[in-house]
PDB file of C-alpha atoms in Angstrom:
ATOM      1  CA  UNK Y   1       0.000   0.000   0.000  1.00 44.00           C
ATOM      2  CA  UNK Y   2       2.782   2.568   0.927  1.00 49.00           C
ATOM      3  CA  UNK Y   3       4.278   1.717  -2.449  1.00 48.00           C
ATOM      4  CA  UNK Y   4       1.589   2.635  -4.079  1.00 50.00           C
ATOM      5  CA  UNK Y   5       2.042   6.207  -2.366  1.00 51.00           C
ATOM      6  CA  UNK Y   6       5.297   6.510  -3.937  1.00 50.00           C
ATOM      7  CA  UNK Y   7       4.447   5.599  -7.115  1.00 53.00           C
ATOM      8  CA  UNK Y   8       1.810   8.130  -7.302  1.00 51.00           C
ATOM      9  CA  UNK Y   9       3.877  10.674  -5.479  1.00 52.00           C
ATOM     10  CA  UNK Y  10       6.786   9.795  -8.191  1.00 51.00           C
ATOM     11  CA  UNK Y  11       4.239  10.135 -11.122  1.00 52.00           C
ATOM     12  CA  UNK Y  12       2.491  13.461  -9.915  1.00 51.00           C
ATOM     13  CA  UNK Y  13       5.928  14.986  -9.455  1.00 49.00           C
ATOM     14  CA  UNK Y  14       6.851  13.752 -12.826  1.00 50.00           C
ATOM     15  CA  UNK Y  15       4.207  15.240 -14.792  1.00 48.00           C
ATOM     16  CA  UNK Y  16       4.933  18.551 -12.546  1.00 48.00           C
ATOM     17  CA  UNK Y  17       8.554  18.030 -13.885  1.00 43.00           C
ATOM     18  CA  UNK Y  18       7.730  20.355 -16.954  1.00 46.00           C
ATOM     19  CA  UNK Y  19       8.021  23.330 -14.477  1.00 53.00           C
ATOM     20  CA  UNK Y  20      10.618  25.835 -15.182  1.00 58.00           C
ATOM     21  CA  UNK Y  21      13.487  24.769 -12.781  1.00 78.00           C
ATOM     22  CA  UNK Y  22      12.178  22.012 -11.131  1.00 91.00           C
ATOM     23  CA  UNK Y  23      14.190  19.534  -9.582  1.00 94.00           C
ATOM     24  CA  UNK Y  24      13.331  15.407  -9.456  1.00 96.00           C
ATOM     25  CA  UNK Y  25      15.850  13.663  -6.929  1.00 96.00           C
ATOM     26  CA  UNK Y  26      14.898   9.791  -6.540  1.00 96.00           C
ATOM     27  CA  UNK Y  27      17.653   7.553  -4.797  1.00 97.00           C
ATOM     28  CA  UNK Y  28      17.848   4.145  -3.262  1.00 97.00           C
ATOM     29  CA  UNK Y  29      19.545   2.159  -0.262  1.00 97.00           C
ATOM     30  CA  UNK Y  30      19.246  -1.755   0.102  1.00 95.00           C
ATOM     31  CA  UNK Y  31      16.199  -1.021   2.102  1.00 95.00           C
ATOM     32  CA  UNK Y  32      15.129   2.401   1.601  1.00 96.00           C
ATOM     33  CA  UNK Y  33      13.892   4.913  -1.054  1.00 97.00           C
ATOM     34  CA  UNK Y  34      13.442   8.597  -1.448  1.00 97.00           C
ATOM     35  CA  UNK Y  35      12.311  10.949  -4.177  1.00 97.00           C
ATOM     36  CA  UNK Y  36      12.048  14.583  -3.788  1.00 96.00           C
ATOM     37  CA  UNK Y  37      10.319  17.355  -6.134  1.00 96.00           C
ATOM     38  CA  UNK Y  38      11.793  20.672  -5.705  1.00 95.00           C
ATOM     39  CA  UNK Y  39      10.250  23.869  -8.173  1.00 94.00           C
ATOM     40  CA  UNK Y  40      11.060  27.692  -7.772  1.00 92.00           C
ATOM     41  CA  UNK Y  41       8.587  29.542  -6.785  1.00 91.00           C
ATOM     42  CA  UNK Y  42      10.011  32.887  -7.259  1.00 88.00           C
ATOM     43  CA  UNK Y  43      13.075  34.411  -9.586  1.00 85.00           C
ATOM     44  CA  UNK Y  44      14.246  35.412  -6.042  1.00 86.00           C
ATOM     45  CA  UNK Y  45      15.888  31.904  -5.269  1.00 88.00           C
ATOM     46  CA  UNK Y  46      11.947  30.672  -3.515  1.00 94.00           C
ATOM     47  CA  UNK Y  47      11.853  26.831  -3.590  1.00 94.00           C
ATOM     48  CA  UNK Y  48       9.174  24.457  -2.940  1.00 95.00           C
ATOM     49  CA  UNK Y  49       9.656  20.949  -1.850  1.00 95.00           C
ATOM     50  CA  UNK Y  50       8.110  18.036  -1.510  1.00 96.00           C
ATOM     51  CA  UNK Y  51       9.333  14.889  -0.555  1.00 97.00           C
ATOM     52  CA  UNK Y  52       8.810  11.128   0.600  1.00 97.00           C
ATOM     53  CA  UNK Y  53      11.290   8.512   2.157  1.00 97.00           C
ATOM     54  CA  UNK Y  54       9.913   4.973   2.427  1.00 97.00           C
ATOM     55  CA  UNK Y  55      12.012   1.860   4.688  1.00 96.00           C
ATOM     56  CA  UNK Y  56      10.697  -1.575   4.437  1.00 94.00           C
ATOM     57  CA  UNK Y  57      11.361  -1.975   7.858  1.00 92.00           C
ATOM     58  CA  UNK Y  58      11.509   0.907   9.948  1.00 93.00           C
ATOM     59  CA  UNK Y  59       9.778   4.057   8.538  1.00 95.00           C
ATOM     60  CA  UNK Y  60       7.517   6.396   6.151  1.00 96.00           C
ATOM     61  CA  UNK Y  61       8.112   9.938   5.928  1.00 97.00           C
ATOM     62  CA  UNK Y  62       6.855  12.654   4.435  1.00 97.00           C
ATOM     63  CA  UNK Y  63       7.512  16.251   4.059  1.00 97.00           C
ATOM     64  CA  UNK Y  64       6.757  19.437   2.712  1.00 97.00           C
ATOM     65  CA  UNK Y  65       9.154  22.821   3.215  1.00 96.00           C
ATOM     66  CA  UNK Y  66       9.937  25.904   1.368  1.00 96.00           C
ATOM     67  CA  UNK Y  67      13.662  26.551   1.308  1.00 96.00           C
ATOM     68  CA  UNK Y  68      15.941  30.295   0.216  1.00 96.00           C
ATOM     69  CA  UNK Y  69      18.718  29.457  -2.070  1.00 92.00           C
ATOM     70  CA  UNK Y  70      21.565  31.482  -3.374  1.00 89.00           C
ATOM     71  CA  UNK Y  71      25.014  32.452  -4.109  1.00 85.00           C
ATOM     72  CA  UNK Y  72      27.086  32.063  -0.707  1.00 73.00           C
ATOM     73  CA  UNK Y  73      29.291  35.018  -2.127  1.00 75.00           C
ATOM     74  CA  UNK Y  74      29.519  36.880  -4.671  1.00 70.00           C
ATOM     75  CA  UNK Y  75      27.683  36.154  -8.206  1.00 70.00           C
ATOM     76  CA  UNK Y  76      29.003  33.323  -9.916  1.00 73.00           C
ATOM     77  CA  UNK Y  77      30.505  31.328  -7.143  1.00 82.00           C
ATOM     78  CA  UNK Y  78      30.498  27.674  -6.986  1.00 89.00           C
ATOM     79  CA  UNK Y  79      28.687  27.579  -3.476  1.00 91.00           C
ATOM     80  CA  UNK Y  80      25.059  27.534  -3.661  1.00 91.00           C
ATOM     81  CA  UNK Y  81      23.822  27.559  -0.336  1.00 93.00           C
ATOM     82  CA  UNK Y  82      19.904  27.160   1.173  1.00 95.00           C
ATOM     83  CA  UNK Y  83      18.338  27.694   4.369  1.00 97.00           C
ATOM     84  CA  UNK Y  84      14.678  27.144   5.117  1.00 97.00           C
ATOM     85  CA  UNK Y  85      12.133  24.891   7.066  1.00 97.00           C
ATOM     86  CA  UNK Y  86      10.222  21.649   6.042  1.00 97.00           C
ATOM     87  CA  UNK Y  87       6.915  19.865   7.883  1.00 97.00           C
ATOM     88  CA  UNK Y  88       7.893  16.298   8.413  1.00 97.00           C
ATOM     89  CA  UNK Y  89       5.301  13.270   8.874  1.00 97.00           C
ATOM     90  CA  UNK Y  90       6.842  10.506  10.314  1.00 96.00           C
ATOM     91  CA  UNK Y  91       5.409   7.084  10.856  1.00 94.00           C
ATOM     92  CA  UNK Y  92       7.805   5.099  12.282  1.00 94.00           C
ATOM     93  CA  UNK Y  93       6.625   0.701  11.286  1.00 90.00           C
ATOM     94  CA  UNK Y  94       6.172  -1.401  14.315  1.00 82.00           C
ATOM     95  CA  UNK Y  95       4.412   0.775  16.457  1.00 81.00           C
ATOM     96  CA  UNK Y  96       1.773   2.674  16.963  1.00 80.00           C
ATOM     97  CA  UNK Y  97       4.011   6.088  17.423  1.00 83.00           C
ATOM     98  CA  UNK Y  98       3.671   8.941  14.793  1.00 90.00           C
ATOM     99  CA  UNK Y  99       4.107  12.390  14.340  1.00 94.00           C
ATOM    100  CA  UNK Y 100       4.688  15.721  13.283  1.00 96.00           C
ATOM    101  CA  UNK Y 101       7.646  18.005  13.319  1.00 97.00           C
ATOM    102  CA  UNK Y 102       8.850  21.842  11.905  1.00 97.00           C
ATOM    103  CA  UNK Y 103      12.328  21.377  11.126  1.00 98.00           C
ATOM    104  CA  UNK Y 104      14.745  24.364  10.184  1.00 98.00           C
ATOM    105  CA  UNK Y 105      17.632  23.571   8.307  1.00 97.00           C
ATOM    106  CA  UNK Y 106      20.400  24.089   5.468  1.00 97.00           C
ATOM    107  CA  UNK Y 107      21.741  22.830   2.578  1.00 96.00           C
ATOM    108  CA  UNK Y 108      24.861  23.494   0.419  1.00 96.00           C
ATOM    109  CA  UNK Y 109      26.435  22.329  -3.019  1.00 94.00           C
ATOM    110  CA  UNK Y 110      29.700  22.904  -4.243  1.00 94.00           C
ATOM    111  CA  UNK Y 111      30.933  22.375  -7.772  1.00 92.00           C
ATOM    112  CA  UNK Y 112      35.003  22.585  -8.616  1.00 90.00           C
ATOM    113  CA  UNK Y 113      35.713  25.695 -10.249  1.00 88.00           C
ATOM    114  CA  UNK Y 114      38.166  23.484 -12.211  1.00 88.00           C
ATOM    115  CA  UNK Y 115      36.161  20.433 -12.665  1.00 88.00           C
ATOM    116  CA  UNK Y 116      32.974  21.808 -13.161  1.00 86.00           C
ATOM    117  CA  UNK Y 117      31.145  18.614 -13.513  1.00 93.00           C
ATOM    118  CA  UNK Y 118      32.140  17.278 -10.037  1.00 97.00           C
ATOM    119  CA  UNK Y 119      30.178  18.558  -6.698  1.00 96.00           C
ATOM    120  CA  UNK Y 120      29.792  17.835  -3.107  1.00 97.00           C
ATOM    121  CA  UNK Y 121      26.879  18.361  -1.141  1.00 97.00           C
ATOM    122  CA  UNK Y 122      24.549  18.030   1.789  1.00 98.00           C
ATOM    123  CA  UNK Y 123      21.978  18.902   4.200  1.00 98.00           C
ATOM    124  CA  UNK Y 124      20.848  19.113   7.911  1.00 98.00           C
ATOM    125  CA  UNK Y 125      16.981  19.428   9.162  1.00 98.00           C
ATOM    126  CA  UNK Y 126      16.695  19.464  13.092  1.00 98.00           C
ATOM    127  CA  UNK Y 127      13.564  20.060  15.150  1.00 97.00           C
ATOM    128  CA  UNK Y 128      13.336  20.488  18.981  1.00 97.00           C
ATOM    129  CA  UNK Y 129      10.869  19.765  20.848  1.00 95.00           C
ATOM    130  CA  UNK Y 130       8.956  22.580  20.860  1.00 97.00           C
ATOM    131  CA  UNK Y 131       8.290  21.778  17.462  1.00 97.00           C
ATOM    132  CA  UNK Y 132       7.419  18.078  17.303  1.00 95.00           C
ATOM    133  CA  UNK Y 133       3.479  17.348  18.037  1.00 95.00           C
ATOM    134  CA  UNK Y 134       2.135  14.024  18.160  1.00 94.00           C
ATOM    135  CA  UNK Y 135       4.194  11.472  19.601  1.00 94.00           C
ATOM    136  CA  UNK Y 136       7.734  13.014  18.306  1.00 95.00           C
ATOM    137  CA  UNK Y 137       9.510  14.413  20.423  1.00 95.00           C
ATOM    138  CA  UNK Y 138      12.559  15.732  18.449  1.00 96.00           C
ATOM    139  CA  UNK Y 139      13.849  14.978  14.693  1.00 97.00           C
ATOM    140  CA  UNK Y 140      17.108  14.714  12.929  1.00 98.00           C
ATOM    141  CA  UNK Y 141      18.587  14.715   9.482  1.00 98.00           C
ATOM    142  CA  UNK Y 142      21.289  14.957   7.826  1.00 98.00           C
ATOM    143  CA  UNK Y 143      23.205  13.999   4.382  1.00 98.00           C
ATOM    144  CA  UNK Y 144      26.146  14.481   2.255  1.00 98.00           C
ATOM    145  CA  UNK Y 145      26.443  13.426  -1.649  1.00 98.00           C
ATOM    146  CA  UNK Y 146      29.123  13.347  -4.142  1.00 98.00           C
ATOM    147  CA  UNK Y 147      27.978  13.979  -7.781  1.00 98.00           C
ATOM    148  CA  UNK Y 148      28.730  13.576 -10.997  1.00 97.00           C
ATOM    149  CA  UNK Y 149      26.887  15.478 -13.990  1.00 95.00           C
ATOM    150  CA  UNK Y 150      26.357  12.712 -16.905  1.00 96.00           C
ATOM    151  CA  UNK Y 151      24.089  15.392 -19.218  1.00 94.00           C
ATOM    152  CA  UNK Y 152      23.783  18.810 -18.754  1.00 88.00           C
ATOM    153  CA  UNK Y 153      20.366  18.731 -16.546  1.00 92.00           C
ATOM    154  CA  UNK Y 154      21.326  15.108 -14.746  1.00 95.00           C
ATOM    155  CA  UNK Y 155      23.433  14.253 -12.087  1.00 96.00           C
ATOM    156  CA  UNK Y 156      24.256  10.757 -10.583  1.00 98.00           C
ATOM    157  CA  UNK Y 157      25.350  10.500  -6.794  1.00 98.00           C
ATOM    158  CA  UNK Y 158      26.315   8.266  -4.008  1.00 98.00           C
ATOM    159  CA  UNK Y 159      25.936   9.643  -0.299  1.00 98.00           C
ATOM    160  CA  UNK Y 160      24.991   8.603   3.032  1.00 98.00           C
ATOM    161  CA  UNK Y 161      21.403   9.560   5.018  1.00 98.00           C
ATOM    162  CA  UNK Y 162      21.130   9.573   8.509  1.00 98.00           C
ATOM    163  CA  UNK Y 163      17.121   9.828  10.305  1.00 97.00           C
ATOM    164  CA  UNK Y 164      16.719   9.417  13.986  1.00 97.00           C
ATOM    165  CA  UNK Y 165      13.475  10.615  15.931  1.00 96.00           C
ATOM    166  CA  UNK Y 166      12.456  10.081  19.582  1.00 94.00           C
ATOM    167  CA  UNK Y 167       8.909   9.523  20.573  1.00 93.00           C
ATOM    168  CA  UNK Y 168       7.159   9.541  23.691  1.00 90.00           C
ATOM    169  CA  UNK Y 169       9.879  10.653  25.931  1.00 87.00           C
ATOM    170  CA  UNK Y 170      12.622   7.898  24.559  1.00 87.00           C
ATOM    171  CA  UNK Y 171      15.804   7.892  23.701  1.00 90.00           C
ATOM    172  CA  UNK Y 172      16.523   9.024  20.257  1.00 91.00           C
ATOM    173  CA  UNK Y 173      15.773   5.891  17.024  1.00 92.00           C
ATOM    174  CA  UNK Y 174      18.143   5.345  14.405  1.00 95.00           C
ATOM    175  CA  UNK Y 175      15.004   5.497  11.653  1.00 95.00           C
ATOM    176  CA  UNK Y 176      17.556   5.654   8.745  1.00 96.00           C
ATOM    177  CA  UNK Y 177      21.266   5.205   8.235  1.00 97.00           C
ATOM    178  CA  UNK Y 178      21.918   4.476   4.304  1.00 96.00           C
ATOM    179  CA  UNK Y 179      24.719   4.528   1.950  1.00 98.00           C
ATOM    180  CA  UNK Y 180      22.626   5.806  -1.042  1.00 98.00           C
ATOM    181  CA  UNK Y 181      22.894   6.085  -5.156  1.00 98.00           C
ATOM    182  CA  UNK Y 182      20.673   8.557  -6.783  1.00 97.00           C
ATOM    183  CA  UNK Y 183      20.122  10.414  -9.466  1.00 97.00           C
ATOM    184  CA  UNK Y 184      18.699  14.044  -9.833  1.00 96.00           C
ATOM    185  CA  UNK Y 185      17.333  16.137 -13.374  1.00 96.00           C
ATOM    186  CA  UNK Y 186      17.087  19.506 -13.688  1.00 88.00           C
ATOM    187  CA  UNK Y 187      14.153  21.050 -15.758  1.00 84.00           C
ATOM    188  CA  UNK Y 188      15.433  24.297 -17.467  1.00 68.00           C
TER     189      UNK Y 188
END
């Protein structure tokens, strides 16, 4: 049933693909998945985002967040860098814990001045918690990617994803912790 979810959150944010500068980031674990649609909203560096991580065994999450993103420094320089909030809905399997958090956050990419097709990246979402409703109690991500651009609006990546939550007053749980592949295209 969840699968089916994905599939029609993967199809929905296909056919809204044809958006001017949207972004479609899909990527796999051995037993997790994730895709994330990201459009601009605005010519002021506004971004939208939508997103959806599904483990077999430990977790569904889903979130929606609108993110800044710009030029660290100066026009023109390889750091692109984003801060923002998302709404998280997590439903952890097993259990019948779920909830809701507002996480603030950042995220950064850097492509070689040199090596222009090569870039590093990540991100970091965190909510306290004053915060989390439901049964969370606090929520954590984080990520870093290393990317290669194989067309001109597509880039291939391996990284790592780390999700822990606590609910009800425990200690934090390790909800995912993958070594992931991925790919991302760019709408222009």
């Amino acid at each position: 049933m969840r699968l089916k979810h994905a599939g029609l959150f993967l199809v929905l944010a296909s056919a809204a693909f044809a958006a001017r500068g949207a972004n479609l980031d899909f990527n796999l674990a051995s037993n997790a998945l994730a895709v994330d649609y990201t459009a601009n909203l605005t010519d002021t560096g506004l971004e939208g985002d939508i997103g959806y991580l599904h483990h077999t065994d430990r977790v569904d999450i889903a979130d929606v967040g609108l993110d800044l993103k710009g030029n660290a420094s100066p026009v023109g320089s390889p750091l692109i860098f984003g801060v923002g909030g998302k709404f998280f809905y997590i439903s952890p399997k097993g259990t019948s814990s779920n909830g809701e958090v507002i996480g603030i956050g950042a995220h950064f990419r850097y492509t070689w001045p040199t090596y222009n097709r090569f870039a590093i990246g990540g991100e970091l979402y965190y909510a306290p918690s004053v915060v989390s409703f439901g049964d969370a109690d606090r929520y954590l991500q984080y990520g870093v990617r290393a990317a290669y651009e194989i067309l001109r609006n597509a880039d291939v990546y391996v990284g790592y994803r780390h999700v822990s939550a606590a609910f009800n007053g425990s200690p934090n749980v390790t909800l995912d912790s993958s070594i992931v592949v991925g790919m991302s295209l760019l709408s222009s």
